[in-house]
Amino acid sequence: DIQMTQSPSTLSASVGDRVTITCRASQSISRWLAWYQQKPGKAPKLLIYGASTLESGVPSRFSGSGSGTEFTLTISSLQPDDFATYYCQQYNSYSFGPGTKVDVK
Amino acid sequence: QVQLVESGGGVVQPGRSLRLSCAASGFTFSSCGMHWVRQAPGKGLEWLTIISYDGSSAYYAGSVKGRFTVSRDNSKNTLYLQMNGLRPEDTAMYYCAKQKTIVAVTDYWGHGTLVTVSS
């Protein structure tokens, strides 16, 4: 099984900050990686797939990079609507990372 | 627009069974792989299973393999999850999710149905 890890588990930031979340896979997954945003009481929302392809309708302040085993999600300028939990998922065998909660500093 | 509506959740005793349903609309259901994902209270996302667009193949997470069975009825635009031998650790919100047509990621999710396993 492919294990996914994320760091940090919690990130405290302010509006306007540049935010970076890292996701690592236990073995190479090429670019089969997606990022989701989840707010309390809501279903996850797809942000990025193929490691760097922005889903339609997702603001351009979100970007993704990486390949193989190490990936990053970057929010270039954090907005009030971005405080949420972010999950990576590899879609070779579909496991999720444990999540990164972005909260108010 | 795409809609996925889960139902069938509730409180069930350990060892009992439950069948969840996911009614799909707003897209060509018979062309899309479908997933079930769950989230225990206060915890992260756990992928459970995927079924191919035509129901001919399915894959499961180790935690539910042999206990849970996914199926679909394309004539009814409905996805199912049969859960047997339920355990307290199966307590979670259960989401169905639609897969993109050409990429194996989920692009739309339902709002979920809550399953509580407790005596």
PDB file of C-alpha atoms in Angstrom:
ATOM      1  CA  ASP A   1       0.000   0.000   0.000  1.00  0.00           C
ATOM      2  CA  ILE A   2       1.105   3.541  -0.731  1.00  0.00           C
ATOM      3  CA  GLN A   3       1.281   5.667   2.415  1.00  0.00           C
ATOM      4  CA  MET A   4       0.817   9.414   2.204  1.00  0.00           C
ATOM      5  CA  THR A   5       2.157  11.936   4.700  1.00  0.00           C
ATOM      6  CA  GLN A   6       1.576  15.677   4.921  1.00  0.00           C
ATOM      7  CA  SER A   7       3.398  18.462   6.697  1.00  0.00           C
ATOM      8  CA  PRO A   8       2.703  20.434   8.674  1.00  0.00           C
ATOM      9  CA  SER A   9      -0.399  18.961  10.309  1.00  0.00           C
ATOM     10  CA  THR A  10      -1.496  22.459  11.311  1.00  0.00           C
ATOM     11  CA  LEU A  11      -0.443  25.769   9.829  1.00  0.00           C
ATOM     12  CA  SER A  12      -1.310  29.132  11.356  1.00  0.00           C
ATOM     13  CA  ALA A  13      -1.335  31.965   8.863  1.00  0.00           C
ATOM     14  CA  SER A  14      -2.721  35.409   8.152  1.00  0.00           C
ATOM     15  CA  VAL A  15      -4.644  36.772   5.205  1.00  0.00           C
ATOM     16  CA  GLY A  16      -2.180  37.645   2.459  1.00  0.00           C
ATOM     17  CA  ASP A  17       0.429  35.077   3.538  1.00  0.00           C
ATOM     18  CA  ARG A  18       2.031  32.680   1.086  1.00  0.00           C
ATOM     19  CA  VAL A  19       1.253  29.163   2.313  1.00  0.00           C
ATOM     20  CA  THR A  20       2.955  25.917   1.327  1.00  0.00           C
ATOM     21  CA  ILE A  21       1.871  22.395   2.258  1.00  0.00           C
ATOM     22  CA  THR A  22       3.986  19.343   1.514  1.00  0.00           C
ATOM     23  CA  CYS A  23       2.760  15.864   0.684  1.00  0.00           C
ATOM     24  CA  ARG A  24       4.992  12.818   0.413  1.00  0.00           C
ATOM     25  CA  ALA A  25       4.272   9.351  -0.955  1.00  0.00           C
ATOM     26  CA  SER A  26       5.945   6.180   0.296  1.00  0.00           C
ATOM     27  CA  GLN A  27       6.754   5.220  -3.292  1.00  0.00           C
ATOM     28  CA  SER A  28       6.729   6.949  -6.627  1.00  0.00           C
ATOM     29  CA  ILE A  29       3.300   7.921  -7.903  1.00  0.00           C
ATOM     30  CA  SER A  30       4.532   9.851 -10.943  1.00  0.00           C
ATOM     31  CA  ARG A  31       2.132  12.814 -11.030  1.00  0.00           C
ATOM     32  CA  TRP A  32      -0.983  10.903  -9.915  1.00  0.00           C
ATOM     33  CA  LEU A  33      -1.684  13.331  -7.114  1.00  0.00           C
ATOM     34  CA  ALA A  34      -4.692  15.476  -6.256  1.00  0.00           C
ATOM     35  CA  TRP A  35      -5.360  18.147  -3.634  1.00  0.00           C
ATOM     36  CA  TYR A  36      -8.694  18.722  -1.930  1.00  0.00           C
ATOM     37  CA  GLN A  37     -10.006  21.462   0.336  1.00  0.00           C
ATOM     38  CA  GLN A  38     -12.520  20.633   3.046  1.00  0.00           C
ATOM     39  CA  LYS A  39     -14.402  23.007   5.296  1.00  0.00           C
ATOM     40  CA  PRO A  40     -16.180  21.879   8.487  1.00  0.00           C
ATOM     41  CA  GLY A  41     -19.412  20.035   7.782  1.00  0.00           C
ATOM     42  CA  LYS A  42     -18.832  20.069   4.038  1.00  0.00           C
ATOM     43  CA  ALA A  43     -17.688  17.576   1.453  1.00  0.00           C
ATOM     44  CA  PRO A  44     -14.169  17.891   0.058  1.00  0.00           C
ATOM     45  CA  LYS A  45     -13.631  20.027  -3.023  1.00  0.00           C
ATOM     46  CA  LEU A  46     -11.142  19.122  -5.742  1.00  0.00           C
ATOM     47  CA  LEU A  47      -8.525  21.823  -6.248  1.00  0.00           C
ATOM     48  CA  ILE A  48      -5.711  20.279  -8.271  1.00  0.00           C
ATOM     49  CA  TYR A  49      -5.054  16.995 -10.056  1.00  0.00           C
ATOM     50  CA  GLY A  50      -2.169  15.638 -12.031  1.00  0.00           C
ATOM     51  CA  ALA A  51       0.003  17.330  -9.386  1.00  0.00           C
ATOM     52  CA  SER A  52      -0.359  20.741 -11.021  1.00  0.00           C
ATOM     53  CA  THR A  53      -3.562  20.980 -13.101  1.00  0.00           C
ATOM     54  CA  LEU A  54      -6.005  23.444 -11.606  1.00  0.00           C
ATOM     55  CA  GLU A  55      -9.592  22.212 -11.505  1.00  0.00           C
ATOM     56  CA  SER A  56     -12.039  24.414 -13.363  1.00  0.00           C
ATOM     57  CA  GLY A  57     -13.292  27.299 -11.245  1.00  0.00           C
ATOM     58  CA  VAL A  58     -10.491  27.113  -8.671  1.00  0.00           C
ATOM     59  CA  PRO A  59      -8.758  30.461  -8.087  1.00  0.00           C
ATOM     60  CA  SER A  60      -5.320  30.854  -9.634  1.00  0.00           C
ATOM     61  CA  ARG A  61      -3.778  31.625  -6.230  1.00  0.00           C
ATOM     62  CA  PHE A  62      -3.729  27.847  -5.763  1.00  0.00           C
ATOM     63  CA  SER A  63      -0.923  25.951  -7.440  1.00  0.00           C
ATOM     64  CA  GLY A  64       0.629  22.529  -7.198  1.00  0.00           C
ATOM     65  CA  SER A  65       3.980  21.059  -8.075  1.00  0.00           C
ATOM     66  CA  GLY A  66       6.069  17.948  -7.713  1.00  0.00           C
ATOM     67  CA  SER A  67       6.420  14.449  -9.069  1.00  0.00           C
ATOM     68  CA  GLY A  68       7.537  11.067  -7.881  1.00  0.00           C
ATOM     69  CA  THR A  69       7.268  11.135  -4.104  1.00  0.00           C
ATOM     70  CA  GLU A  70       7.250  14.809  -3.101  1.00  0.00           C
ATOM     71  CA  PHE A  71       4.556  17.343  -3.860  1.00  0.00           C
ATOM     72  CA  THR A  72       3.541  20.809  -2.724  1.00  0.00           C
ATOM     73  CA  LEU A  73       0.374  22.849  -2.651  1.00  0.00           C
ATOM     74  CA  THR A  74       0.921  26.596  -2.573  1.00  0.00           C
ATOM     75  CA  ILE A  75      -1.567  29.347  -1.888  1.00  0.00           C
ATOM     76  CA  SER A  76       0.101  32.514  -3.152  1.00  0.00           C
ATOM     77  CA  SER A  77      -1.931  34.971  -1.062  1.00  0.00           C
ATOM     78  CA  LEU A  78      -4.177  33.447   1.563  1.00  0.00           C
ATOM     79  CA  GLN A  79      -7.756  34.674   1.476  1.00  0.00           C
ATOM     80  CA  PRO A  80     -10.402  34.467   4.233  1.00  0.00           C
ATOM     81  CA  ASP A  81     -12.200  31.704   2.323  1.00  0.00           C
ATOM     82  CA  ASP A  82      -9.048  29.551   2.311  1.00  0.00           C
ATOM     83  CA  PHE A  83      -9.043  28.675   6.013  1.00  0.00           C
ATOM     84  CA  ALA A  84      -9.810  24.972   5.791  1.00  0.00           C
ATOM     85  CA  THR A  85      -8.234  21.520   5.887  1.00  0.00           C
ATOM     86  CA  TYR A  86      -6.289  20.356   2.847  1.00  0.00           C
ATOM     87  CA  TYR A  87      -5.793  16.733   1.842  1.00  0.00           C
ATOM     88  CA  CYS A  88      -3.587  15.182  -0.779  1.00  0.00           C
ATOM     89  CA  GLN A  89      -4.627  11.939  -2.463  1.00  0.00           C
ATOM     90  CA  GLN A  90      -2.672   9.647  -4.700  1.00  0.00           C
ATOM     91  CA  TYR A  91      -4.850   8.100  -7.345  1.00  0.00           C
ATOM     92  CA  ASN A  92      -2.762   5.065  -8.090  1.00  0.00           C
ATOM     93  CA  SER A  93      -4.438   3.222  -5.214  1.00  0.00           C
ATOM     94  CA  TYR A  94      -6.391   6.204  -3.851  1.00  0.00           C
ATOM     95  CA  SER A  95      -5.082   6.703  -0.307  1.00  0.00           C
ATOM     96  CA  PHE A  96      -5.320  10.139   1.278  1.00  0.00           C
ATOM     97  CA  GLY A  97      -2.830  12.050   3.339  1.00  0.00           C
ATOM     98  CA  PRO A  98      -3.774  12.854   6.948  1.00  0.00           C
ATOM     99  CA  GLY A  99      -4.618  16.469   6.182  1.00  0.00           C
ATOM    100  CA  THR A 100      -3.245  19.925   6.951  1.00  0.00           C
ATOM    101  CA  LYS A 101      -5.427  22.377   8.803  1.00  0.00           C
ATOM    102  CA  VAL A 102      -4.846  26.009   7.885  1.00  0.00           C
ATOM    103  CA  ASP A 103      -6.096  28.246  10.661  1.00  0.00           C
ATOM    104  CA  VAL A 104      -5.968  31.881  11.669  1.00  0.00           C
ATOM    105  CA  LYS A 105      -2.736  33.099  13.206  1.00  0.00           C
TER     106      LYS A 105
ATOM    107  CA  GLN B   1     -25.799  20.376 -12.434  1.00  0.00           C
ATOM    108  CA  VAL B   2     -24.177  17.336 -10.865  1.00  0.00           C
ATOM    109  CA  GLN B   3     -25.963  16.046  -7.798  1.00  0.00           C
ATOM    110  CA  LEU B   4     -25.061  13.117  -5.592  1.00  0.00           C
ATOM    111  CA  VAL B   5     -27.402  12.330  -2.719  1.00  0.00           C
ATOM    112  CA  GLU B   6     -26.476   9.654  -0.220  1.00  0.00           C
ATOM    113  CA  SER B   7     -29.020   7.887   1.955  1.00  0.00           C
ATOM    114  CA  GLY B   8     -29.364   4.846   4.169  1.00  0.00           C
ATOM    115  CA  GLY B   9     -27.243   5.898   7.111  1.00  0.00           C
ATOM    116  CA  GLY B  10     -28.332   5.556  10.708  1.00  0.00           C
ATOM    117  CA  VAL B  11     -27.571   3.843  13.986  1.00  0.00           C
ATOM    118  CA  VAL B  12     -26.821   0.139  13.767  1.00  0.00           C
ATOM    119  CA  GLN B  13     -25.587  -2.427  16.267  1.00  0.00           C
ATOM    120  CA  PRO B  14     -22.152  -4.003  15.907  1.00  0.00           C
ATOM    121  CA  GLY B  15     -22.196  -7.035  13.652  1.00  0.00           C
ATOM    122  CA  ARG B  16     -25.274  -5.914  11.738  1.00  0.00           C
ATOM    123  CA  SER B  17     -25.550  -4.817   8.111  1.00  0.00           C
ATOM    124  CA  LEU B  18     -26.518  -1.628   6.342  1.00  0.00           C
ATOM    125  CA  ARG B  19     -26.874  -0.623   2.707  1.00  0.00           C
ATOM    126  CA  LEU B  20     -26.104   2.886   1.603  1.00  0.00           C
ATOM    127  CA  SER B  21     -27.390   4.387  -1.628  1.00  0.00           C
ATOM    128  CA  CYS B  22     -26.175   7.304  -3.707  1.00  0.00           C
ATOM    129  CA  ALA B  23     -28.610   8.789  -6.229  1.00  0.00           C
ATOM    130  CA  ALA B  24     -26.842  10.549  -9.094  1.00  0.00           C
ATOM    131  CA  SER B  25     -28.122  13.171 -11.508  1.00  0.00           C
ATOM    132  CA  GLY B  26     -26.849  15.893 -13.804  1.00  0.00           C
ATOM    133  CA  PHE B  27     -24.246  13.776 -15.609  1.00  0.00           C
ATOM    134  CA  THR B  28     -23.965  10.531 -17.557  1.00  0.00           C
ATOM    135  CA  PHE B  29     -23.766   8.161 -14.608  1.00  0.00           C
ATOM    136  CA  SER B  30     -23.085   5.110 -16.774  1.00  0.00           C
ATOM    137  CA  SER B  31     -19.872   6.691 -18.088  1.00  0.00           C
ATOM    138  CA  CYS B  32     -18.225   7.415 -14.740  1.00  0.00           C
ATOM    139  CA  GLY B  33     -16.363   5.412 -12.171  1.00  0.00           C
ATOM    140  CA  MET B  34     -17.715   6.012  -8.684  1.00  0.00           C
ATOM    141  CA  HIS B  35     -16.101   5.999  -5.260  1.00  0.00           C
ATOM    142  CA  TRP B  36     -17.071   5.723  -1.607  1.00  0.00           C
ATOM    143  CA  VAL B  37     -15.001   7.632   0.935  1.00  0.00           C
ATOM    144  CA  ARG B  38     -15.627   7.918   4.664  1.00  0.00           C
ATOM    145  CA  GLN B  39     -14.614  10.269   7.433  1.00  0.00           C
ATOM    146  CA  ALA B  40     -14.783   9.314  11.098  1.00  0.00           C
ATOM    147  CA  PRO B  41     -15.803  12.141  13.436  1.00  0.00           C
ATOM    148  CA  GLY B  42     -12.953  14.627  13.725  1.00  0.00           C
ATOM    149  CA  LYS B  43     -10.673  12.498  11.550  1.00  0.00           C
ATOM    150  CA  GLY B  44      -9.321  12.535   8.022  1.00  0.00           C
ATOM    151  CA  LEU B  45     -10.609  11.070   4.783  1.00  0.00           C
ATOM    152  CA  GLU B  46     -10.414   7.347   4.166  1.00  0.00           C
ATOM    153  CA  TRP B  47     -10.905   5.996   0.662  1.00  0.00           C
ATOM    154  CA  LEU B  48     -12.992   2.809   0.650  1.00  0.00           C
ATOM    155  CA  THR B  49     -13.787   1.584  -2.829  1.00  0.00           C
ATOM    156  CA  ILE B  50     -14.115   2.325  -6.523  1.00  0.00           C
ATOM    157  CA  ILE B  51     -16.402   0.692  -9.050  1.00  0.00           C
ATOM    158  CA  SER B  52     -15.900   0.981 -12.774  1.00  0.00           C
ATOM    159  CA  TYR B  53     -18.393   2.757 -15.014  1.00  0.00           C
ATOM    160  CA  ASP B  54     -20.074  -0.494 -16.000  1.00  0.00           C
ATOM    161  CA  GLY B  55     -19.776  -2.288 -12.675  1.00  0.00           C
ATOM    162  CA  SER B  56     -17.451  -4.915 -14.097  1.00  0.00           C
ATOM    163  CA  SER B  57     -14.625  -4.206 -11.660  1.00  0.00           C
ATOM    164  CA  ALA B  58     -14.240  -2.915  -8.145  1.00  0.00           C
ATOM    165  CA  TYR B  59     -11.363  -2.349  -5.742  1.00  0.00           C
ATOM    166  CA  TYR B  60     -11.388  -1.981  -1.980  1.00  0.00           C
ATOM    167  CA  ALA B  61      -9.297  -0.620   0.827  1.00  0.00           C
ATOM    168  CA  GLY B  62      -7.885  -3.333   3.058  1.00  0.00           C
ATOM    169  CA  SER B  63      -9.921  -2.096   6.016  1.00  0.00           C
ATOM    170  CA  VAL B  64     -13.222  -3.024   4.353  1.00  0.00           C
ATOM    171  CA  LYS B  65     -12.287  -5.748   1.872  1.00  0.00           C
ATOM    172  CA  GLY B  66     -14.450  -8.795   2.441  1.00  0.00           C
ATOM    173  CA  ARG B  67     -17.010  -6.874   4.530  1.00  0.00           C
ATOM    174  CA  PHE B  68     -18.170  -4.109   2.174  1.00  0.00           C
ATOM    175  CA  THR B  69     -19.442  -4.555  -1.385  1.00  0.00           C
ATOM    176  CA  VAL B  70     -19.945  -1.773  -3.902  1.00  0.00           C
ATOM    177  CA  SER B  71     -22.427  -2.091  -6.735  1.00  0.00           C
ATOM    178  CA  ARG B  72     -24.330   0.115  -9.135  1.00  0.00           C
ATOM    179  CA  ASP B  73     -27.540   0.140 -11.149  1.00  0.00           C
ATOM    180  CA  ASN B  74     -26.971   2.273 -14.213  1.00  0.00           C
ATOM    181  CA  SER B  75     -30.646   2.030 -15.154  1.00  0.00           C
ATOM    182  CA  LYS B  76     -31.474   3.784 -11.877  1.00  0.00           C
ATOM    183  CA  ASN B  77     -28.425   6.092 -11.758  1.00  0.00           C
ATOM    184  CA  THR B  78     -27.726   4.726  -8.305  1.00  0.00           C
ATOM    185  CA  LEU B  79     -24.597   3.572  -6.490  1.00  0.00           C
ATOM    186  CA  TYR B  80     -24.720   1.252  -3.486  1.00  0.00           C
ATOM    187  CA  LEU B  81     -22.501   0.224  -0.618  1.00  0.00           C
ATOM    188  CA  GLN B  82     -23.458  -2.965   1.201  1.00  0.00           C
ATOM    189  CA  MET B  83     -21.794  -3.007   4.607  1.00  0.00           C
ATOM    190  CA  ASN B  84     -21.732  -6.242   6.578  1.00  0.00           C
ATOM    191  CA  GLY B  85     -20.231  -7.110   9.934  1.00  0.00           C
ATOM    192  CA  LEU B  86     -20.199  -3.488  11.032  1.00  0.00           C
ATOM    193  CA  ARG B  87     -17.799  -2.451  13.789  1.00  0.00           C
ATOM    194  CA  PRO B  88     -17.713   0.621  16.034  1.00  0.00           C
ATOM    195  CA  GLU B  89     -14.707   1.849  14.045  1.00  0.00           C
ATOM    196  CA  ASP B  90     -16.922   2.004  10.933  1.00  0.00           C
ATOM    197  CA  THR B  91     -18.732   4.958  12.513  1.00  0.00           C
ATOM    198  CA  ALA B  92     -18.267   7.784  10.026  1.00  0.00           C
ATOM    199  CA  MET B  93     -19.778  10.070   7.457  1.00  0.00           C
ATOM    200  CA  TYR B  94     -19.925   8.161   4.188  1.00  0.00           C
ATOM    201  CA  TYR B  95     -19.541  10.085   0.954  1.00  0.00           C
ATOM    202  CA  CYS B  96     -20.066   8.949  -2.602  1.00  0.00           C
ATOM    203  CA  ALA B  97     -18.018  10.709  -5.241  1.00  0.00           C
ATOM    204  CA  LYS B  98     -17.996  10.862  -9.000  1.00  0.00           C
ATOM    205  CA  GLN B  99     -14.811  10.253 -10.934  1.00  0.00           C
ATOM    206  CA  LYS B 100     -13.791  12.489 -13.817  1.00  0.00           C
ATOM    207  CA  THR B 101     -14.358  10.793 -17.152  1.00  0.00           C
ATOM    208  CA  ILE B 102     -10.726  10.679 -18.260  1.00  0.00           C
ATOM    209  CA  VAL B 103      -8.782  11.139 -15.039  1.00  0.00           C
ATOM    210  CA  ALA B 104      -9.139   8.903 -12.010  1.00  0.00           C
ATOM    211  CA  VAL B 105      -9.833  11.707  -9.546  1.00  0.00           C
ATOM    212  CA  THR B 106     -13.119  12.557  -7.895  1.00  0.00           C
ATOM    213  CA  ASP B 107     -14.563  15.883  -8.944  1.00  0.00           C
ATOM    214  CA  TYR B 108     -17.986  15.913  -7.295  1.00  0.00           C
ATOM    215  CA  TRP B 109     -19.002  14.627  -3.889  1.00  0.00           C
ATOM    216  CA  GLY B 110     -22.303  14.169  -2.145  1.00  0.00           C
ATOM    217  CA  HIS B 111     -23.028  15.682   1.237  1.00  0.00           C
ATOM    218  CA  GLY B 112     -22.650  12.351   2.978  1.00  0.00           C
ATOM    219  CA  THR B 113     -24.734  10.056   5.139  1.00  0.00           C
ATOM    220  CA  LEU B 114     -23.817   9.328   8.755  1.00  0.00           C
ATOM    221  CA  VAL B 115     -23.396   5.774   9.961  1.00  0.00           C
ATOM    222  CA  THR B 116     -23.119   5.146  13.690  1.00  0.00           C
ATOM    223  CA  VAL B 117     -22.233   1.677  14.897  1.00  0.00           C
ATOM    224  CA  SER B 118     -23.131   1.338  18.543  1.00  0.00           C
ATOM    225  CA  SER B 119     -24.890  -1.018  20.886  1.00  0.00           C
TER     226      SER B 119
END
